[in-house]
Short mmCIF file of C-alpha atoms and ligand atoms in Angstrom, two decimals:
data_model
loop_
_atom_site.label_atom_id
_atom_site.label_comp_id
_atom_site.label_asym_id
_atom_site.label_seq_id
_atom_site.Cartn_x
_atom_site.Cartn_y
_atom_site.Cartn_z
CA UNK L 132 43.73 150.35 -111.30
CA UNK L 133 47.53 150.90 -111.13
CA UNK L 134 49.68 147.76 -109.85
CA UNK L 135 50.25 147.90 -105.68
CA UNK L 136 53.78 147.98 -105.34
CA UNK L 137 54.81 144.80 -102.66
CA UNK L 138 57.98 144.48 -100.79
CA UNK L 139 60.30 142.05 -98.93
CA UNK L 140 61.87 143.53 -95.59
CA UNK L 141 64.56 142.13 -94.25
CA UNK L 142 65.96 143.36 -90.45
CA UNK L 143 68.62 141.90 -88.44
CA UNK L 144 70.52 145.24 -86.85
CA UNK L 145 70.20 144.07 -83.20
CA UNK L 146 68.80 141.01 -81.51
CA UNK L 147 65.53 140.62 -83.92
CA UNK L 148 65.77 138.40 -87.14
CA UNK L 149 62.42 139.52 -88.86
CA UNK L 150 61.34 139.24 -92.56
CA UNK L 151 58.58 140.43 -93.91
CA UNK L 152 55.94 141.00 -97.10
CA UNK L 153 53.75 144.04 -97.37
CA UNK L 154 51.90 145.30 -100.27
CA UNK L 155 50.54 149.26 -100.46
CA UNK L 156 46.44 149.66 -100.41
CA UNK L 157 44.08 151.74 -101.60
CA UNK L 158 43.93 153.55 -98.28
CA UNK L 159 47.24 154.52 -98.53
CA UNK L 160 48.46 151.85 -95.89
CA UNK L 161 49.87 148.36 -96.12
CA UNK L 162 48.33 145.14 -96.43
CA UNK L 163 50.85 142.81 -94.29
CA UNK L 164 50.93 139.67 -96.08
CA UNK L 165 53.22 138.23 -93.06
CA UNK L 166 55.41 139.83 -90.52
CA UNK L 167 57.86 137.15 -89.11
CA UNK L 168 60.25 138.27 -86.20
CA UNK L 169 62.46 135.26 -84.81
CA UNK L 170 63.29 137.13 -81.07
CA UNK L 171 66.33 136.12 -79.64
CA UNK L 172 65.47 136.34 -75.55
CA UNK L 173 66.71 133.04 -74.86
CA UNK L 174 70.41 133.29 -76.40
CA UNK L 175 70.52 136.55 -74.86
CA UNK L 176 68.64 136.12 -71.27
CA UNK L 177 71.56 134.37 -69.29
CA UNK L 178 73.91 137.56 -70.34
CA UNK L 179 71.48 140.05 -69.21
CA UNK L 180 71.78 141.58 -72.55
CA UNK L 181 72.64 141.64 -76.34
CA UNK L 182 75.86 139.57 -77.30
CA UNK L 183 76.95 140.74 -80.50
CA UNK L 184 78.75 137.41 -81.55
CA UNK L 185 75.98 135.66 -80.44
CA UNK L 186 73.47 137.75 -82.36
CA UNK L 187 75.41 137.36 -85.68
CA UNK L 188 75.31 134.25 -85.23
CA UNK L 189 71.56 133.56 -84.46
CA UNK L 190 70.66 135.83 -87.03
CA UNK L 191 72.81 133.71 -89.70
CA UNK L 192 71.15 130.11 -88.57
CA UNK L 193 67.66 131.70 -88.79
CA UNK L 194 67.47 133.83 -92.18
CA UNK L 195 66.84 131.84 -95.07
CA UNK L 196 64.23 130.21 -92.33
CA UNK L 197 62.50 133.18 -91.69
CA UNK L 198 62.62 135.04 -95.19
CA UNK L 199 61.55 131.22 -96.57
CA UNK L 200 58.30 131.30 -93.96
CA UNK L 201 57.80 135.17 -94.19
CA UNK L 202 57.26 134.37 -98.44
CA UNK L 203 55.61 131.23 -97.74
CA UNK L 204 53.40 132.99 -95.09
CA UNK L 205 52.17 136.25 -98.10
CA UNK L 206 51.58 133.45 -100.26
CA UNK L 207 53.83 136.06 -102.96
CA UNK L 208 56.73 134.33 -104.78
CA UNK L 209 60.04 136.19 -105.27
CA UNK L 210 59.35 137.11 -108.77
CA UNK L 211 56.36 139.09 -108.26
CA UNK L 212 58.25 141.04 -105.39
CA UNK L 213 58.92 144.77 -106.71
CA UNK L 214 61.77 145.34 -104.43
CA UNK L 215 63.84 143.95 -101.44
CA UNK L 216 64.43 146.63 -98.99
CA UNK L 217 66.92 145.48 -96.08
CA UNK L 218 68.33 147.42 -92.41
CA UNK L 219 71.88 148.84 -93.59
CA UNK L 220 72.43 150.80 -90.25
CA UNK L 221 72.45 152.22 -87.43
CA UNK L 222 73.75 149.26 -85.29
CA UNK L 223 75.61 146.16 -85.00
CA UNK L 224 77.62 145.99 -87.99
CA UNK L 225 78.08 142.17 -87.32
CA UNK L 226 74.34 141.73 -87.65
CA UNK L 227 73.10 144.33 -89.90
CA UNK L 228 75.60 142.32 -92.82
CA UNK L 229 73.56 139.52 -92.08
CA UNK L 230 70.37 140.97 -93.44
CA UNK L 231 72.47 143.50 -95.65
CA UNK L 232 74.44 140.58 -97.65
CA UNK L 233 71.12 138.48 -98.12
CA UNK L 234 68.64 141.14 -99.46
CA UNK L 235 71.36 141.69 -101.60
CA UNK L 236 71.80 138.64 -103.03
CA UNK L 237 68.37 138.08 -103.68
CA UNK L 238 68.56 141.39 -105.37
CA UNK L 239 71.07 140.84 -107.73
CA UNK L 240 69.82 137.51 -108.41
CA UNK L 241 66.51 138.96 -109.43
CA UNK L 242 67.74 141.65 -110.83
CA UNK L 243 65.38 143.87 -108.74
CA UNK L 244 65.49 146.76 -107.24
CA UNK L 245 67.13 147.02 -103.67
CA UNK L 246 66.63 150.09 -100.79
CA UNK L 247 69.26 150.34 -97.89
CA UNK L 248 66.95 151.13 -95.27
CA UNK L 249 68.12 153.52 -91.74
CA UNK L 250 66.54 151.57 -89.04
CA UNK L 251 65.64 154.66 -87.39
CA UNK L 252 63.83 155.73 -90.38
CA UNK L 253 61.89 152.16 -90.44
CA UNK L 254 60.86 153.53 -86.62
CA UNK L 255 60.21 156.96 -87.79
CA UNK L 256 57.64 155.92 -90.81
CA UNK L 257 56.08 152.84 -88.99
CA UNK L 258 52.94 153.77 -88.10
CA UNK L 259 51.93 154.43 -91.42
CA UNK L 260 51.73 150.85 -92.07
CA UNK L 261 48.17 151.08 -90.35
CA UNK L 262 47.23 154.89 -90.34
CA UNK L 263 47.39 157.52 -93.44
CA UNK L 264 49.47 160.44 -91.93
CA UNK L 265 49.95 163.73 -93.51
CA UNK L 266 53.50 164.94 -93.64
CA UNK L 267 55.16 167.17 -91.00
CA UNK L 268 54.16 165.38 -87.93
CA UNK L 269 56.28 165.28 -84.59
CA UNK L 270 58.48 162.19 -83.53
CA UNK L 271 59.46 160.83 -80.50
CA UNK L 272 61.88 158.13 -81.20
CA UNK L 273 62.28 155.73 -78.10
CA UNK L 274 64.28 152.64 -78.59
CA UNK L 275 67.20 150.46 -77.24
CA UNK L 276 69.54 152.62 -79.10
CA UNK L 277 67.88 155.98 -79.44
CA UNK L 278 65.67 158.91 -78.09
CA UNK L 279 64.73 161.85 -79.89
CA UNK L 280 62.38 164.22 -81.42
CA UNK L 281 62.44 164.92 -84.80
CA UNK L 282 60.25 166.76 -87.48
CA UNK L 283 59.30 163.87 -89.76
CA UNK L 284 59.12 166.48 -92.97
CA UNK L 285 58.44 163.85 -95.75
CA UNK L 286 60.30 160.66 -96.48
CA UNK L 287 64.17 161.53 -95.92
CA UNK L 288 63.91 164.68 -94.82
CA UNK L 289 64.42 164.72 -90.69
CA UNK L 290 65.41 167.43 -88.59
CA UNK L 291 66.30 166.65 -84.98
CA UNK L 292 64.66 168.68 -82.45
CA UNK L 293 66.46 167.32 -79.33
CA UNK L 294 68.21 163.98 -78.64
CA UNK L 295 69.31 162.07 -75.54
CA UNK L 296 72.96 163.29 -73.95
CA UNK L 297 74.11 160.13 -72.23
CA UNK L 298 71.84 157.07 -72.63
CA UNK L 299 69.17 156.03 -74.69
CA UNK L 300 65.77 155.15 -73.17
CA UNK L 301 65.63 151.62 -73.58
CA UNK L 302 69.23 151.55 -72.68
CA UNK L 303 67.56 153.09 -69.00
CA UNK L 304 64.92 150.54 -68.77
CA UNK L 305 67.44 147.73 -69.56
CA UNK L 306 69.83 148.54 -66.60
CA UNK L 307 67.13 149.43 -64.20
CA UNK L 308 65.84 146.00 -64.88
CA UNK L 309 69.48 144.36 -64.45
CA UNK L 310 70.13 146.40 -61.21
CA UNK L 311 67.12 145.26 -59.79
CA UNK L 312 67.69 141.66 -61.24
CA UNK L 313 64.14 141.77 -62.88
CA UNK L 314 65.07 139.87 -66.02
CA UNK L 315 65.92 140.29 -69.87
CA UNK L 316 64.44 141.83 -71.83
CA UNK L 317 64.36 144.91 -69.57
CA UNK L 318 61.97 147.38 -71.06
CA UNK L 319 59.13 144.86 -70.05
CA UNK L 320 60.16 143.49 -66.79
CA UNK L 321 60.32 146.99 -65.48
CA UNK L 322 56.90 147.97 -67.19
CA UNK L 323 55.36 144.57 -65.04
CA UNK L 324 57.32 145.40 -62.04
CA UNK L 325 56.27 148.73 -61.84
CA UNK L 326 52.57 147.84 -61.70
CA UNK L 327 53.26 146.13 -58.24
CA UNK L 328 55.26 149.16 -56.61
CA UNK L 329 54.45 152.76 -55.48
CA UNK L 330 55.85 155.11 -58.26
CA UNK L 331 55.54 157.94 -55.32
CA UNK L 332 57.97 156.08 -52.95
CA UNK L 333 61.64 156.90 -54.03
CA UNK L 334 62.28 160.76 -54.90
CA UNK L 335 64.48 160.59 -58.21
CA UNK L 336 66.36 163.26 -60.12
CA UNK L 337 64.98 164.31 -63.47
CA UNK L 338 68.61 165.83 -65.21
CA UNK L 339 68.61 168.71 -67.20
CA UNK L 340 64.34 169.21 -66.70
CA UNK L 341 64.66 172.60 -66.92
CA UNK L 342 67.30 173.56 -69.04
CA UNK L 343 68.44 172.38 -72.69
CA UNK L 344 64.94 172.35 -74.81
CA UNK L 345 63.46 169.27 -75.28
CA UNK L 346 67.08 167.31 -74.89
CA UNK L 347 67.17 164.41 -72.26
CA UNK L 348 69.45 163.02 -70.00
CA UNK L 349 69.33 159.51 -67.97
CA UNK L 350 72.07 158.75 -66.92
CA UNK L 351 71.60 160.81 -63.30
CA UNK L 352 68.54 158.90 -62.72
CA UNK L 353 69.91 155.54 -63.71
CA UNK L 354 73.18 156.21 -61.03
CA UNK L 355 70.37 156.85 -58.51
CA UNK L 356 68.72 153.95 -59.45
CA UNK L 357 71.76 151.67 -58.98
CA UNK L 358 72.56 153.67 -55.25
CA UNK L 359 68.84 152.94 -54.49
CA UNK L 360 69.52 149.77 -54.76
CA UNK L 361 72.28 148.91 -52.91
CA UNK L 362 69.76 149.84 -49.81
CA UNK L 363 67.02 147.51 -50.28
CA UNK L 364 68.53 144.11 -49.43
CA UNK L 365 66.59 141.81 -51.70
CA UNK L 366 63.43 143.76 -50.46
CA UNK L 367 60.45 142.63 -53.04
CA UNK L 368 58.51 145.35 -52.13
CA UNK L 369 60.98 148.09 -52.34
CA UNK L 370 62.52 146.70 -55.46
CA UNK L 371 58.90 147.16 -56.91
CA UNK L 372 58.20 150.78 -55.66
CA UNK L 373 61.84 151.46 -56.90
CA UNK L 374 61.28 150.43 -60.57
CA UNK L 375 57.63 152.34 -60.10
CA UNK L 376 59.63 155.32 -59.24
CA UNK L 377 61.38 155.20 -62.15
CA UNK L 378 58.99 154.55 -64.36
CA UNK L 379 57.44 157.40 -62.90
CA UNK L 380 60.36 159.63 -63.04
CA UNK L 381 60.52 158.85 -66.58
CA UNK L 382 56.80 160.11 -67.14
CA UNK L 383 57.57 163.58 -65.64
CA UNK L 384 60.80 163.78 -67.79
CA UNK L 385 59.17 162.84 -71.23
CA UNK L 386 55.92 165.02 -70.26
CA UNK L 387 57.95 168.33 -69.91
CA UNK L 388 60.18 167.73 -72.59
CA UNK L 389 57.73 166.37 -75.30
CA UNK L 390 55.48 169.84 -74.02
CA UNK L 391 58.57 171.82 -75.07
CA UNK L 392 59.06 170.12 -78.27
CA UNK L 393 55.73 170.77 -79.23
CA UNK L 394 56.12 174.42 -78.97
CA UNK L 395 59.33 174.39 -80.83
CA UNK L 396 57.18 172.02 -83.72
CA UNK L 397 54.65 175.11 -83.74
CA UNK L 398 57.15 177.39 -84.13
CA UNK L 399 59.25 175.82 -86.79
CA UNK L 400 55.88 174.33 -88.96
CA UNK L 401 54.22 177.66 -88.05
CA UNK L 402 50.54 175.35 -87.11
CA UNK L 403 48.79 174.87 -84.39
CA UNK L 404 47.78 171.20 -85.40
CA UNK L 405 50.40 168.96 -84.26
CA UNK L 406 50.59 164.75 -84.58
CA UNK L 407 52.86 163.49 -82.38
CA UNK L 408 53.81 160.12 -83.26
CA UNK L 409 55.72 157.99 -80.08
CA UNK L 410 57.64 155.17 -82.03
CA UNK L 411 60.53 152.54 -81.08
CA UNK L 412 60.31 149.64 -78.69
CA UNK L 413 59.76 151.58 -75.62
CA UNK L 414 56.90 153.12 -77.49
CA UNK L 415 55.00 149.49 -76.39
CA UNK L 416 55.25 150.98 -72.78
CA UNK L 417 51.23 151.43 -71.85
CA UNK L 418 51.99 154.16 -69.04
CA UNK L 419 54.04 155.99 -71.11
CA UNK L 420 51.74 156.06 -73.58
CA UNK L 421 48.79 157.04 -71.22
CA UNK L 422 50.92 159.48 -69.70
CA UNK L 423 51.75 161.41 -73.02
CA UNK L 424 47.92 161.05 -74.07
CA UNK L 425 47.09 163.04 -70.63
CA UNK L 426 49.79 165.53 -72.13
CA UNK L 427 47.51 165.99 -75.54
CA UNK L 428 44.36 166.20 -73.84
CA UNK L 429 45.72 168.74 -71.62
CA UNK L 430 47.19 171.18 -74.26
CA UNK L 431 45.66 169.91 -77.47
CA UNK L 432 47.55 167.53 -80.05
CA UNK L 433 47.09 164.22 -81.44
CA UNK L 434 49.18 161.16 -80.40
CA UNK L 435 49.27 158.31 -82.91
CA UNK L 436 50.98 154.96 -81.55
CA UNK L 437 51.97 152.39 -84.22
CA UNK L 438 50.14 148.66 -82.96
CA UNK L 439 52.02 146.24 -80.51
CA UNK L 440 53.75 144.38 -82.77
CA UNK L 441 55.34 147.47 -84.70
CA UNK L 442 56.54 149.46 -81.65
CA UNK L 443 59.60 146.54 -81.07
CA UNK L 444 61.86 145.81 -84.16
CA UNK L 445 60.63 144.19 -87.17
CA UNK L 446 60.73 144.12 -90.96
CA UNK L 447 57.61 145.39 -92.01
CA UNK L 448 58.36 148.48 -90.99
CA UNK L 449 61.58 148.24 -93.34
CA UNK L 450 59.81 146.93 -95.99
CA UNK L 451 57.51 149.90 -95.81
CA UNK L 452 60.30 152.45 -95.59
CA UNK L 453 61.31 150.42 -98.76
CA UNK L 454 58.35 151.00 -101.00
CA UNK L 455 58.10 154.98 -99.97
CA UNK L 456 61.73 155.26 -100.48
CA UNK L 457 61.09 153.46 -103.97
CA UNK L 458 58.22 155.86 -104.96
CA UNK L 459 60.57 158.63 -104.70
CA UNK L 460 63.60 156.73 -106.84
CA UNK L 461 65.25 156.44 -103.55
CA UNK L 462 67.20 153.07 -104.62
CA UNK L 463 70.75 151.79 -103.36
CA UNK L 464 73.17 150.22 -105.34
CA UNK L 465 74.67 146.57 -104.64
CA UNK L 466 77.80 147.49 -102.97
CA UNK L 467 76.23 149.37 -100.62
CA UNK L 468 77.67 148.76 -96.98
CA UNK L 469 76.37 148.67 -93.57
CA UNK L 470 76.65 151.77 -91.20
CA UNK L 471 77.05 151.43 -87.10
CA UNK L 472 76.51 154.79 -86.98
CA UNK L 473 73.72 156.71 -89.20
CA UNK L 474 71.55 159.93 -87.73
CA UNK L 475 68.48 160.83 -89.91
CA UNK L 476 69.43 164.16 -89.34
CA UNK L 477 72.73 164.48 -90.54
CA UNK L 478 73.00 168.38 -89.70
CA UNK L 479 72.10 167.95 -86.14
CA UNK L 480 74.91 168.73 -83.44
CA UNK L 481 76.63 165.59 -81.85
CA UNK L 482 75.41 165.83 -78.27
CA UNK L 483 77.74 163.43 -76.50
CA UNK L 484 81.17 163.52 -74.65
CA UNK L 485 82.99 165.71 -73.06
CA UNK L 486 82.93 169.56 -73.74
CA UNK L 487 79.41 169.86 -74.04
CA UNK L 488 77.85 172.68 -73.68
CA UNK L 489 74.04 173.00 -72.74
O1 KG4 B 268 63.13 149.50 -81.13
P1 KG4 B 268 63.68 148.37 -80.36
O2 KG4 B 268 62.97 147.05 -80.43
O3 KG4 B 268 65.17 148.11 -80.72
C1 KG4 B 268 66.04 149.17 -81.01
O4 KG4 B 268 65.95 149.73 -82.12
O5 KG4 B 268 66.79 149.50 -80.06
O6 KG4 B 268 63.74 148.83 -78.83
C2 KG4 B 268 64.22 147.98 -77.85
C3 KG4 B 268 64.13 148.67 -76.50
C4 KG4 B 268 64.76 147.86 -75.39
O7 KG4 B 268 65.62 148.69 -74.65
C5 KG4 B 268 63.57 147.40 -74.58
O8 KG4 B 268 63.85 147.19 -73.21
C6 KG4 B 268 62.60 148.54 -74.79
O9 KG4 B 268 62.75 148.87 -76.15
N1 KG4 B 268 61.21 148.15 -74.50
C7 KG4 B 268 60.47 148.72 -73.51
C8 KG4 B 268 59.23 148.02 -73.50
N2 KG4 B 268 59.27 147.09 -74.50
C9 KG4 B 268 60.49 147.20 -75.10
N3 KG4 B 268 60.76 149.72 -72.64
C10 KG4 B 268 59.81 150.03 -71.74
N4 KG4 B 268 58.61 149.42 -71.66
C11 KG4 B 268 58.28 148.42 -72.52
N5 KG4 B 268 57.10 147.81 -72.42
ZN1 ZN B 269 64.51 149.48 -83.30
#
């Protein structure tokens, strides 16, 4: 039997400080010997959103705590650890040192090997943690930060289909939820809210829907949002069938676009057999997810959602991009440094700012 290669992740790019211990199985998934994310709602809740000074600075009082109870937790000491893998970007560069600096330390200390991991690609590879997929599959990439599809061709090898041209998803469902003072963290809220509104009340626009591939816009919808608003006077009601009417709005965007981008997978992968895997933190959302699981029934695909806990940030999902990054010699050296900014495609087109052309 050849030795299972086990990892500590370590991931502290935004407002999550999470460490982890996974070991690979013979299924060709992970055992997770502990997965411990230290969220920071409270620090954050009374700002109605991330603080970067404030993250830094949770994330330095809680590391050696939560590395310390994620080893404790796998029952693995640090010398039968085959690697450290740790978040080097993209994202706060206050915070991602944090974890950076630590894992590697412990690295060098060890004198063991050490992956800087792209937090996108943690996302992009997560749900293999708990399901063997076969290489290319489809991505949609929703987070705080991000939204795109990609062609996940094998470990490190991304190419972007279509991204967002203004705000991120998450970014949407966060200042929905502040205009509609529904509470941090907004992704959530907004989910709950919705569940009490009618999603059929408020007519919103859904940008660029028929032009521009499988790109996506939000920030028309979350201007009408914020003028919706304005009109409801504190209305409970209202200010639940306006967050419904987002939600839903968002449905109808990410159904026509994800149908487009799985014509262009086709295409490119020249198949008819398409995974679609719906990763990030607004992954968690359940009527997204029904919504794009009406979309595969309709026209035939798979979708493949990683678990709960693995949609949001954590480090077992870094820890796993760690070992399949080691397995192909993909190793960093110590003076690696963090990167704010960091696209898995590097060859794909910047689609922000003025002068665009769609
Ligand atoms: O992946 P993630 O934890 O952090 C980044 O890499 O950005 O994603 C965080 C984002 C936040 O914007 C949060 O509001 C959103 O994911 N989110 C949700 C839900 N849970 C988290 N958005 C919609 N519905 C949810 N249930
Ligand atoms: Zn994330």
């Amino acid at each position: 039997m050849t030795k299972k290669i086990t990892f500590l992740g370590i991931e502290t790019s935004c407002d999550e400080t999470a460490a982890s211990v996974i070991r690979e199985n013979d299924k060709g998934t992970a055992d997770i010997l502990s997965n411990i994310v230290s969220s920071q709602i409270s620090e954050h809740k009374k700002f109605g959103g991330v603080v970067p000074e404030l993250a830094a600075r949770a994330h330095l009082e809680n590391i050696d705590y939560i590395i310390k109870a994620a080893l404790n937790e796998s029952k693995v000491s640090l010398k039968e650890i085959d690697g450290i893998a740790a978040t080097a970007g993209p994202g706060l560069i206050v915070c991602l040192t944090v974890g950076l600096n630590i894992g590697k330390s412990i690295a060098a200390f060890l004198n063991k090997p050490f992956v800087a991991v792209n937090h996108l690609e943690g996302h992009a590879l997560s749900p293999g943690l708990e399901n063997y997929i076969k290489f290319p599959y489809l991505l949609l990439l929703i987070s705080g930060g991000h939204s795109q599809f990609l062609i996940v061709k094998d470990v490190n090898q991304y190419e972007q289909l279509g991204t967002t041209i203004d705000d991120a998803l998450g970014e949407a469902f966060d200042k929905t939820a502040k205009m509609l003072d529904l509470g941090y963290p907004g992704g959530p809220s907004v989910e709950k809210a919705s569940k009490m509104g009618d999603k059929n009340f408020f007519k919103l626009p859904e940008p660029i829907i028929n032009k521009a591939g499988c790109n996506l816009s939000f920030a028309g919808l979350k201007t009408a949002v914020l003028r919706e608003s304005k009109k409801i006077n504190g209305n409970e009601k209202l200010k639940f069938s306006l967050a419904a009417s987002f939600q839903n709005t968002i449905n109808k965007i990410l159904y026509k676009k994800t149908k487009i981008a799985i014509e262009m997978f086709k295409k490119k992968i020249n198949t008819s057999n398409v995974n679609l895997v719906v990763a990030g933190g607004v992954a968690a959302n359940i009527s997204i997810r029904d919504n794009l699981k009406k979309l595969s029934k309709e026209i035939g695909f798979t979708t493949i959602y990683p678990n709960l806990e693995f949609c949001g940030d954590n480090a077992a999902m870094i820890a796993w991009a760690g070992i399949q990054r080691f397995k192909k010699n993909l190793l960093n050296k110590i003076d690696v440094e963090a990167k704010s900014r960091w696209p898995l495609d590097e060859n794909a087109p910047y689609m922000k700012g003025p002068g665009l052309k769609l």
